[in-house]
Amino acid sequence: MSPPPASVTIAPSVLSADFSRLGEELAALAAAGADRVHWDVMDGVFVPNLTIGPPVIAACRPATDLPFEAHLMIVEPDRYVADYVEAGCSTVTVHVEACTHLHRTLSAVREAGARAGVALNPHTPVASIAHVVDLCDLVLVMTVNPGFGGQRYIATMEAKIAEVRALLDAAGSDADLEVDGGISARTIAGAASAGADTFVSGSAVFGHPDGLATAVDELRRAALGS
Ligand code: DX5
Ligand code: ZN
């Protein structure tokens, strides 16, 4: 177990937002104190769900100054990395399982001008990224199987979070250690204690009965142990 992080990044997933008024939702997220916007991009092939593409993200870019991160749950992500950077994403995350040439793909993200993120499905071992740590600005440990919001947090992933923390520390990497899936005020402390510092949350933010600001504040406090 790690001590609580000194600071945390809260990155709400707009997968749970009202898609008919995305611009307003983004402005509200900024007002609520969110740090970053997480875009869940699904292609209906890598995951059994279909969401949004670069034109929607580009159209929403003027709605807020918050950084955008794209979580690409798509096959052959190399084909689209530049499009998501052009749409305004300053971080682009690809899945280990979708990349035959992960080293090349992560390099391509940086060459396109974005921070490079790599995501691991629950079954994927940490060793799969051991030789690309120097190319990673963010490592995303999935705490659900990707594809849908509102799933149950897989607590056994905390051992993997701790393993990634150790890998990053040993490499002297300051990459973000992000978790995504089932993150709520109830589950976030476990992920933070295991070493995560960046937290994606969809349904717990947009479904909070007291609104976005309370949701973001509760998450931050719980992660910081305060
Ligand atoms: C799952 C997505 C997550 C998800 C988070 O495939 O990557 O970002 O939308 O939603 P909640 O917080 O509802 O699990
Ligand atoms: Zn996501």
Coordinates of C-alpha atoms and ligand atoms in Angstrom, one line a residue:
M1 CA 0.0 0.0 0.0
S2 CA 1.2 3.5 -0.9
P3 CA 0.5 6.6 1.2
P4 CA -2.3 8.8 -0.3
P5 CA -1.1 10.7 -3.3
A6 CA -0.1 14.4 -2.8
S7 CA -2.5 15.5 -5.5
V8 CA -4.9 13.7 -7.8
T9 CA -6.4 14.2 -11.2
I10 CA -10.1 13.7 -11.6
A11 CA -11.0 12.9 -15.2
P12 CA -14.8 12.5 -15.7
S13 CA -15.9 10.3 -18.6
V14 CA -18.5 12.0 -20.8
L15 CA -19.7 8.5 -21.7
S16 CA -22.3 9.1 -19.0
A17 CA -23.1 12.7 -20.0
D18 CA -26.2 13.8 -21.9
F19 CA -25.0 13.5 -25.5
S20 CA -27.7 15.9 -26.7
R21 CA -26.0 18.8 -24.8
L22 CA -22.4 17.8 -24.6
G23 CA -21.1 21.4 -24.8
E24 CA -23.1 22.4 -21.7
E25 CA -22.0 19.3 -19.9
L26 CA -18.3 20.1 -20.6
A27 CA -18.7 23.7 -19.3
A28 CA -20.4 22.3 -16.2
L29 CA -17.6 19.8 -15.6
A30 CA -15.1 22.7 -15.7
A31 CA -17.2 24.7 -13.2
A32 CA -17.4 21.6 -11.0
G33 CA -13.6 21.4 -10.7
A34 CA -12.8 18.5 -12.9
D35 CA -9.2 18.4 -14.1
R36 CA -9.5 16.7 -17.4
V37 CA -12.2 15.3 -19.8
H38 CA -12.0 11.6 -20.7
W39 CA -13.5 10.6 -24.1
D40 CA -14.4 6.9 -24.4
V41 CA -13.9 6.0 -28.0
M42 CA -15.4 2.6 -29.0
D43 CA -15.6 1.0 -32.4
G44 CA -18.0 -1.9 -32.0
V45 CA -15.1 -4.3 -32.8
F46 CA -12.5 -4.1 -30.0
V47 CA -15.4 -3.6 -27.6
P48 CA -19.1 -4.4 -28.2
N49 CA -20.2 -0.8 -28.2
L50 CA -20.0 2.1 -30.5
T51 CA -19.6 5.7 -29.3
I52 CA -18.0 8.8 -30.7
G53 CA -15.4 9.9 -33.3
P54 CA -13.1 12.9 -33.9
P55 CA -15.7 15.2 -35.4
V56 CA -17.8 15.2 -32.2
I57 CA -14.7 15.8 -30.0
A58 CA -13.5 18.6 -32.3
A59 CA -17.0 20.2 -32.2
C60 CA -16.8 20.2 -28.4
R61 CA -13.3 21.5 -28.1
P62 CA -14.3 25.2 -27.9
A63 CA -16.7 24.4 -25.0
T64 CA -14.0 24.2 -22.3
D65 CA -10.3 24.8 -21.6
L66 CA -10.0 21.5 -19.8
P67 CA -7.5 19.1 -21.4
F68 CA -9.1 16.3 -23.4
E69 CA -7.8 12.7 -23.3
A70 CA -9.0 10.1 -25.8
H71 CA -9.3 6.5 -24.6
L72 CA -9.2 4.5 -27.8
M73 CA -11.0 1.2 -27.4
I74 CA -10.6 0.5 -31.1
V75 CA -8.6 -1.9 -33.3
E76 CA -5.8 -0.6 -35.4
P77 CA -5.5 2.7 -33.4
D78 CA -2.6 3.8 -35.6
R79 CA -5.0 4.7 -38.3
Y80 CA -6.7 7.3 -36.2
V81 CA -4.2 8.7 -33.7
A82 CA -3.5 11.9 -35.7
D83 CA -7.3 12.5 -36.1
Y84 CA -7.8 12.6 -32.3
V85 CA -4.8 14.9 -31.8
E86 CA -6.2 17.2 -34.4
A87 CA -9.6 17.1 -32.8
G88 CA -8.0 18.6 -29.7
C89 CA -6.9 15.6 -27.5
S90 CA -3.6 16.3 -25.6
T91 CA -3.4 12.7 -24.5
V92 CA -4.2 9.7 -26.6
T93 CA -4.4 6.2 -24.9
V94 CA -4.3 3.0 -26.9
H95 CA -4.9 -0.6 -25.6
V96 CA -2.0 -3.0 -25.4
E97 CA -4.3 -5.7 -26.7
A98 CA -5.1 -3.7 -29.9
C99 CA -1.5 -2.9 -30.8
T100 CA 0.7 -5.4 -32.6
H101 CA 3.5 -2.9 -32.7
L102 CA 3.0 -1.0 -29.4
H103 CA 6.4 0.6 -29.4
R104 CA 5.7 2.1 -32.8
T105 CA 2.2 3.2 -31.9
L106 CA 3.2 5.0 -28.7
S107 CA 6.0 6.7 -30.6
A108 CA 3.5 7.8 -33.3
V109 CA 1.3 9.4 -30.6
R110 CA 4.2 11.5 -29.4
E111 CA 5.2 12.4 -32.9
A112 CA 1.7 13.5 -33.5
G113 CA 2.1 16.0 -30.7
A114 CA 0.2 14.3 -27.8
R115 CA 1.1 12.6 -24.6
A116 CA 1.1 8.8 -25.1
G117 CA -1.1 6.6 -22.9
V118 CA -1.3 2.8 -22.8
A119 CA -4.2 0.9 -21.3
L120 CA -4.3 -2.7 -20.0
N121 CA -7.4 -4.8 -19.9
P122 CA -8.0 -6.7 -16.6
H123 CA -6.4 -9.9 -17.8
T124 CA -3.3 -8.2 -19.4
P125 CA -0.1 -8.6 -17.4
V126 CA 2.0 -5.6 -16.4
A127 CA 5.0 -7.2 -18.1
S128 CA 3.4 -6.3 -21.5
I129 CA 4.4 -2.7 -21.0
A130 CA 7.8 -3.3 -19.2
H131 CA 9.8 -2.5 -22.3
V132 CA 7.9 0.7 -23.4
V133 CA 7.7 2.6 -20.1
D134 CA 10.0 5.3 -21.5
L135 CA 7.4 5.9 -24.2
C136 CA 4.5 6.3 -21.8
D137 CA 3.1 9.5 -20.4
L138 CA 0.1 7.6 -18.9
V139 CA -0.6 4.0 -17.9
L140 CA -4.3 3.1 -17.6
V141 CA -5.2 0.1 -15.5
M142 CA -8.7 -0.9 -16.5
T143 CA -10.8 -1.8 -13.4
V144 CA -13.6 -3.1 -15.5
N145 CA -13.7 -4.9 -18.8
P146 CA -14.0 -2.0 -21.3
G147 CA -17.1 -1.4 -23.3
F148 CA -19.7 0.0 -21.0
G149 CA -20.2 2.5 -18.2
G150 CA -21.8 1.6 -14.9
Q151 CA -20.0 -1.7 -14.3
R152 CA -18.7 -3.0 -11.0
Y153 CA -15.2 -2.1 -9.9
I154 CA -12.8 -5.1 -10.0
A155 CA -11.0 -4.8 -6.7
T156 CA -8.4 -7.5 -7.5
M157 CA -6.9 -5.0 -10.0
E158 CA -5.4 -3.1 -7.0
A159 CA -2.5 -5.6 -7.0
K160 CA -1.9 -4.7 -10.6
I161 CA -2.0 -1.0 -9.9
A162 CA 0.6 -1.5 -7.2
E163 CA 2.7 -3.5 -9.7
V164 CA 2.5 -0.7 -12.3
R165 CA 3.4 1.8 -9.5
A166 CA 6.5 -0.2 -8.8
L167 CA 7.4 -0.4 -12.5
L168 CA 7.1 3.4 -13.0
D169 CA 9.0 4.2 -9.8
A170 CA 11.8 1.8 -10.7
A171 CA 12.1 3.4 -14.2
G172 CA 12.0 6.9 -12.7
S173 CA 8.9 7.6 -14.8
D174 CA 6.5 10.4 -13.8
A175 CA 3.7 9.0 -16.1
D176 CA 0.2 9.3 -14.8
L177 CA -1.1 6.1 -13.3
E178 CA -4.8 6.1 -14.2
V179 CA -7.7 3.8 -13.3
D180 CA -11.0 3.6 -15.2
G181 CA -14.1 1.6 -14.4
G182 CA -16.4 1.6 -11.4
I183 CA -14.6 4.4 -9.7
S184 CA -16.8 6.1 -7.1
A185 CA -16.3 7.7 -3.7
R186 CA -16.6 4.2 -2.3
T187 CA -13.9 2.5 -4.5
I188 CA -11.5 5.3 -5.2
A189 CA -9.5 5.1 -2.0
G190 CA -8.5 1.5 -2.7
A191 CA -7.1 2.4 -6.1
A192 CA -5.3 5.5 -4.7
S193 CA -3.8 3.4 -1.9
A194 CA -2.5 1.0 -4.5
G195 CA -0.7 3.8 -6.2
A196 CA -3.1 5.4 -8.8
D197 CA -3.1 9.2 -9.1
T198 CA -5.5 9.8 -12.0
F199 CA -9.1 8.7 -11.8
V200 CA -11.7 8.3 -14.5
S201 CA -15.3 8.3 -13.4
G202 CA -18.5 8.3 -15.5
S203 CA -21.7 7.2 -13.8
A204 CA -20.6 8.2 -10.3
V205 CA -20.1 11.8 -11.5
F206 CA -23.0 12.3 -13.9
G207 CA -25.4 10.2 -11.8
H208 CA -24.6 11.9 -8.5
P209 CA -27.9 13.1 -6.9
D210 CA -26.2 16.3 -5.6
G211 CA -24.6 17.3 -8.9
L212 CA -21.2 17.4 -10.6
A213 CA -19.4 19.6 -8.2
T214 CA -20.3 17.5 -5.2
A215 CA -19.4 14.4 -7.1
V216 CA -15.9 15.7 -8.1
D217 CA -15.2 17.0 -4.6
E218 CA -16.2 13.7 -3.0
L219 CA -13.9 11.7 -5.3
R220 CA -11.0 14.1 -4.7
R221 CA -11.4 14.0 -1.0
A222 CA -11.7 10.2 -0.9
A223 CA -8.7 9.7 -3.1
L224 CA -6.6 12.1 -0.9
G225 CA -7.8 10.4 2.2
S226 CA -9.1 13.7 3.6
Ligands
DX5_1 C1 -15.3 1.7 -20.0 C2 -14.9 3.1 -20.1 C3 -15.0 3.9 -18.8 C4 -16.3 4.0 -18.3 C5 -16.3 4.6 -16.9 O1 -15.1 1.0 -21.2 O2 -13.5 3.1 -20.5 O3 -14.4 5.2 -19.0 O4 -17.1 4.8 -19.1 O5 -17.6 4.6 -16.5 P1 -18.0 4.2 -15.0 O6 -17.3 5.2 -14.1 O7 -19.5 4.4 -15.0 O8 -17.5 2.8 -14.8
ZN2 ZN -12.3 5.1 -20.5

